[in-house]
Amino acid sequence: MFSLLKPFIFKIDPEMAHDLAIKSLKYNFLPEELFTVENESILESKIFDTKIKNPIGLAAGFDKSAEVYNSLFKFGFGFVEVGTITPKEQLGNPKPRVFRLEDDRALINRLGFNNDGLEKVTQRLQKNSPTNFLGINIGPNRDSNNKTEDYLKCIKEIYNFANYITINISSPNTPGLRDFHNKNTLKQLLKNITEFTKKNRIQKPLVLKISPDIAFNEIGNIIELVKAFNISGIIISNTTDKNRENLTGKFKNEPGGLSGEPLAKISNDLIKKFFKEIKGEVTIIGVGGVNSGLTAYEKIKAGASLLQLYTGMVYEGPGIVKKIKSELIDILKKEKIKNVSEIVGVGS
Ligand SMILES: Cc1cc2nc3c(=O)[nH]c(=O)nc-3n(C[C@H](O)[C@H](O)[C@H](O)COP(=O)(O)O)c2cc1C
């Protein structure tokens, strides 16, 4: 179905195509049975002590305002992350701000956290309970003069609806956001967040989403802080605003974050470095260029026990989840692996 529609979809501006997808998903009409695979039990995984059917999640940025998460679960994702949500509604940067690099199987976006804001999103979550494991990704408003306060506001309003909360410090499209990767700034942020959650008796797994553009010598600092403040997971990674050299698409020099195939190796290398030092104490969620059983397999071997994807779905449609699961099951069976968790980090 998607391959028939793809030539038409790819003639439309990427953001318009995305808005149409969100509109149609609101009808939630596709039967779950379309997306099931055999022998899925081999993929059964754990996310912060909860069992889920498979480790393939939807990355933040597709359902930015938490409008269609229950339709997305039907595509066969093991978990879905919505957001990034900011305290106030935000329009984002001027359009056009999403670009397809078809030959590179990549996207560049500079959306800038366009979303409906906390109030509307919490109303939606209240009306429509998530039917499966839901992560909520939060960030500060662009014009905020107290970014830390923005994270705290979001945590307070949404924690009740989330199975985990992602502290997003890594979008390249919000000026100054990635400064939170600096040791002292991150320490202060995590200290404020932990004090706040303790004081308000909020017990939810917290996850930190990081940039692939960090220097390798910053890894140690991040790991130390993540452990010290009991952060449950780390998402590696967000998009990169570098690494344009080998791209061929005509939009390759558009400012913004690059995602998709060119990000796969960059994020895998970073996952390997984190896995070696983290020693299983913090869950690694691997993101960047997952679009087949093999790319999923490589990321898990690098050290990710859970995965997420976004760009792959733009190029291959919702059937990509079923495809990745079937291909990954075949690979695991050939290798005589009984459960996917056995291969986490074996290639790092
Ligand atoms: C159009 C677009 C919008 C995105 N918006 C967000 C966002 O709001 N918050 C976030 O944490 N990541 C966002 N991301 C990053 C993705 O969650 C993911 O980390 C990145 O795209 C790499 O995965 P992929 O190669 O599978 O796309 C966005 C990505 C794309 C392509």
Coordinates of C-alpha atoms and ligand atoms in Angstrom, one line a residue, residues 59-61 64 83-84 107 109 111 113 137 168 209 237-239 259-260 263 287-289 309-311, ligand 1:
A59 CA 11.5 7.9 18.2
A60 CA 10.5 11.4 19.4
G61 CA 9.5 13.9 16.8
K64 CA 5.2 15.7 18.6
G83 CA 7.2 14.9 22.0
T84 CA 9.3 17.0 22.3
L107 CA 16.4 13.8 6.3
N109 CA 15.1 19.1 9.8
L111 CA 11.6 22.3 13.0
F113 CA 10.2 22.0 18.8
N137 CA 10.0 13.6 25.7
N168 CA 16.0 16.1 25.7
K209 CA 18.7 12.0 25.1
S237 CA 21.3 9.7 19.7
N238 CA 19.6 12.8 18.4
T239 CA 20.3 14.2 14.9
S259 CA 18.9 11.7 10.5
G260 CA 18.6 8.4 8.7
L263 CA 23.7 8.6 11.2
V287 CA 18.7 5.5 17.5
G288 CA 19.9 6.6 14.1
G289 CA 19.4 4.9 10.8
L309 CA 13.5 4.9 14.6
Y310 CA 11.9 7.7 12.7
T311 CA 13.5 8.4 9.2
Ligands
LIG1 C1 11.5 15.5 11.3 C2 12.1 15.1 12.6 C3 11.7 15.7 13.8 C4 12.4 15.3 15.0 N1 11.9 15.9 16.2 C5 12.5 15.5 17.4 C6 12.0 16.0 18.6 O1 11.1 16.8 18.7 N2 12.6 15.6 19.7 C7 13.6 14.7 19.7 O2 14.1 14.3 20.8 N3 14.1 14.1 18.6 C8 13.5 14.5 17.4 N4 14.0 14.0 16.2 C9 15.1 13.0 16.3 C10 14.7 11.6 16.3 O3 14.0 11.3 17.4 C11 15.9 10.6 16.2 O4 16.7 10.8 17.3 C12 16.7 10.9 14.9 O5 15.9 11.2 13.8 C13 17.6 9.7 14.5 O6 16.8 8.5 14.2 P1 16.4 8.1 12.7 O7 17.7 8.1 11.9 O8 15.7 6.8 12.8 O9 15.5 9.2 12.2 C14 13.4 14.3 15.0 C15 13.8 13.8 13.8 C16 13.2 14.1 12.6 C17 13.6 13.4 11.4

